[in-house]
Coordinates of C-alpha atoms in Angstrom, one line a residue:
M1046 CA 98.3 -40.3 7.7
D1047 CA 95.6 -38.7 10.0
R1048 CA 92.6 -40.6 11.0
D1049 CA 89.6 -39.7 13.1
L1050 CA 88.2 -42.3 15.5
S1051 CA 84.8 -41.6 16.9
L1052 CA 84.7 -42.8 20.5
G1053 CA 81.0 -42.3 21.1
G1054 CA 81.5 -42.0 24.9
R1055 CA 83.1 -45.5 25.1
G1056 CA 86.6 -44.3 26.2
L1057 CA 89.8 -45.4 24.5
R1058 CA 92.3 -48.0 25.5
L1059 CA 95.9 -47.1 24.7
I1060 CA 98.4 -50.0 24.3
P1061 CA 102.1 -49.3 23.7
S1062 CA 103.7 -51.9 21.4
Y1063 CA 107.3 -52.6 20.7
F1064 CA 106.2 -54.5 17.5
C1065 CA 104.1 -51.7 16.1
R1066 CA 106.3 -49.6 13.8
R1067 CA 105.9 -46.0 12.6
T1068 CA 102.1 -45.8 12.6
P1069 CA 99.5 -46.4 15.3
I1070 CA 96.8 -49.0 14.6
A1071 CA 93.2 -48.4 15.6
L1072 CA 91.1 -51.4 16.4
A1073 CA 87.4 -50.5 16.5
D1074 CA 84.6 -52.9 17.1
P1075 CA 81.2 -51.2 17.8
E1076 CA 80.5 -53.6 20.6
L1077 CA 83.8 -53.0 22.5
R1078 CA 85.9 -50.1 23.7
P1079 CA 88.1 -48.8 20.9
V1080 CA 91.8 -49.6 21.1
L1081 CA 94.8 -47.6 19.8
V1082 CA 98.0 -49.6 19.5
Y1083 CA 100.9 -47.2 19.2
P1084 CA 104.7 -47.7 18.7
V1085 CA 107.1 -47.2 21.5
D1086 CA 110.2 -45.1 20.8
H1087 CA 112.8 -47.7 19.9
S1088 CA 115.7 -45.2 20.1
T1089 CA 115.1 -44.4 23.8
V1090 CA 117.9 -45.8 25.8
R1091 CA 116.8 -47.0 29.2
P1092 CA 118.4 -45.1 32.0
S1093 CA 120.6 -47.1 34.4
A1094 CA 119.3 -47.7 37.9
D1095 CA 120.4 -45.1 40.5
P1096 CA 119.4 -46.4 43.9
S1097 CA 121.7 -43.9 45.6
G1098 CA 119.6 -41.0 44.2
T1099 CA 122.5 -39.1 42.6
R1100 CA 120.4 -37.5 39.9
P1101 CA 121.1 -33.9 38.8
Q1102 CA 120.3 -31.4 41.6
A1103 CA 118.1 -29.4 39.3
L1104 CA 115.7 -32.3 38.8
S1105 CA 115.6 -32.9 42.6
A1106 CA 114.9 -29.2 43.1
L1107 CA 112.1 -29.3 40.6
L1108 CA 110.4 -32.5 41.6
G1109 CA 111.6 -33.2 45.1
R1110 CA 114.2 -35.7 46.1
T1111 CA 112.1 -38.9 46.2
R1112 CA 110.0 -38.0 43.2
A1113 CA 113.1 -37.3 41.1
R1114 CA 114.5 -40.7 42.1
T1115 CA 111.3 -42.5 41.0
P1116 CA 111.9 -42.4 37.2
A1117 CA 115.4 -43.8 37.7
A1118 CA 114.0 -46.6 39.9
L1119 CA 111.7 -47.5 37.0
H1120 CA 114.6 -48.6 34.8
D1121 CA 112.6 -51.9 34.5
T1122 CA 108.9 -52.2 34.8
A1123 CA 107.8 -52.5 38.4
T1124 CA 104.8 -53.0 40.5
T1125 CA 104.0 -50.4 43.2
G1126 CA 105.5 -52.7 45.9
E1127 CA 108.7 -53.3 43.9
L1128 CA 109.0 -49.6 43.3
A1129 CA 108.5 -48.9 47.0
R1130 CA 111.3 -51.4 47.9
R1131 CA 113.7 -49.8 45.3
L1132 CA 113.1 -46.4 46.8
R1133 CA 112.9 -47.6 50.4
I1134 CA 109.5 -45.8 50.9
S1135 CA 106.0 -47.1 51.7
P1136 CA 103.8 -48.5 48.9
A1137 CA 101.3 -45.7 49.6
S1138 CA 104.0 -43.1 49.1
A1139 CA 105.3 -44.8 45.9
S1140 CA 101.7 -44.9 44.6
Q1141 CA 101.4 -41.2 45.2
H1142 CA 104.6 -40.3 43.4
V1143 CA 103.7 -42.5 40.4
H1144 CA 100.3 -40.9 40.2
V1145 CA 101.8 -37.4 40.0
L1146 CA 104.4 -38.5 37.4
A1147 CA 101.8 -40.3 35.4
A1148 CA 99.7 -37.2 35.3
A1149 CA 102.7 -35.4 33.8
N1150 CA 103.1 -38.3 31.2
L1151 CA 106.5 -39.3 32.7
V1152 CA 105.3 -42.7 33.8
R1153 CA 102.7 -45.1 32.4
S1154 CA 100.7 -47.3 34.7
Q1155 CA 98.6 -50.4 33.7
R1156 CA 96.6 -52.7 35.8
V1157 CA 97.3 -56.4 35.1
G1158 CA 95.2 -58.6 37.3
N1159 CA 95.5 -57.5 40.9
Q1160 CA 98.7 -55.5 40.3
V1161 CA 99.6 -52.2 38.7
L1162 CA 102.7 -52.2 36.5
H1163 CA 104.6 -48.9 36.1
T1164 CA 106.9 -48.1 33.2
L1165 CA 108.8 -45.0 32.2
T1166 CA 107.5 -43.2 29.1
P1167 CA 109.8 -41.9 26.4
L1168 CA 109.2 -38.4 27.8
G1169 CA 110.2 -39.6 31.3
A1170 CA 113.3 -41.3 29.9
A1171 CA 114.2 -38.1 28.0
L1172 CA 113.8 -36.0 31.1
L1173 CA 115.9 -38.4 33.1
S1174 CA 118.7 -38.6 30.6
G1175 CA 118.5 -34.9 29.5
S1176 CA 118.0 -35.8 25.9
R1177 CA 115.3 -34.6 23.5
L1178 CA 112.4 -36.5 22.2
P1179 CA 112.2 -37.1 18.4
S1180 CA 109.9 -34.5 16.9
D1181 CA 107.5 -37.1 15.4
S1182 CA 106.6 -38.5 18.9
S1183 CA 104.8 -35.4 20.1
P1184 CA 101.6 -36.2 22.0
G1185 CA 98.3 -35.3 20.4
S1186 CA 99.3 -36.2 16.8
F1187 CA 96.2 -38.4 16.4
G1188 CA 92.8 -36.9 15.5
L1189 CA 90.7 -38.4 18.3
R1190 CA 87.2 -37.2 19.0

């Protein structure tokens, strides 16, 4: 079912939910920023950690060695500092890699208090594992204005 949600310049907060099944839920209060709670892909298998960086060479050639290792290092949600330790790089460098991967919808970042938590998106997990995304999880399937 398609539904339009008029934002009126207020922005939209996107919240992934393990407990939301099949259909996104829009929470709209005229006083607050609209919220869209959407289901995560339950069939996505989390990739195993690969601290040694032995990912396929094609991915390293495309993204660069460290950036290609970043999604594998996000096998579990991590702060920027934790990610930097896993990759053995500086926090500033980890932040830069995550920023680029988030712009490509491979990683999702969310501020929680004074930390930023980074998680692998279903698209990032599919790229890492070489699998395909289910056809119903394509981005842009919601009529937002």
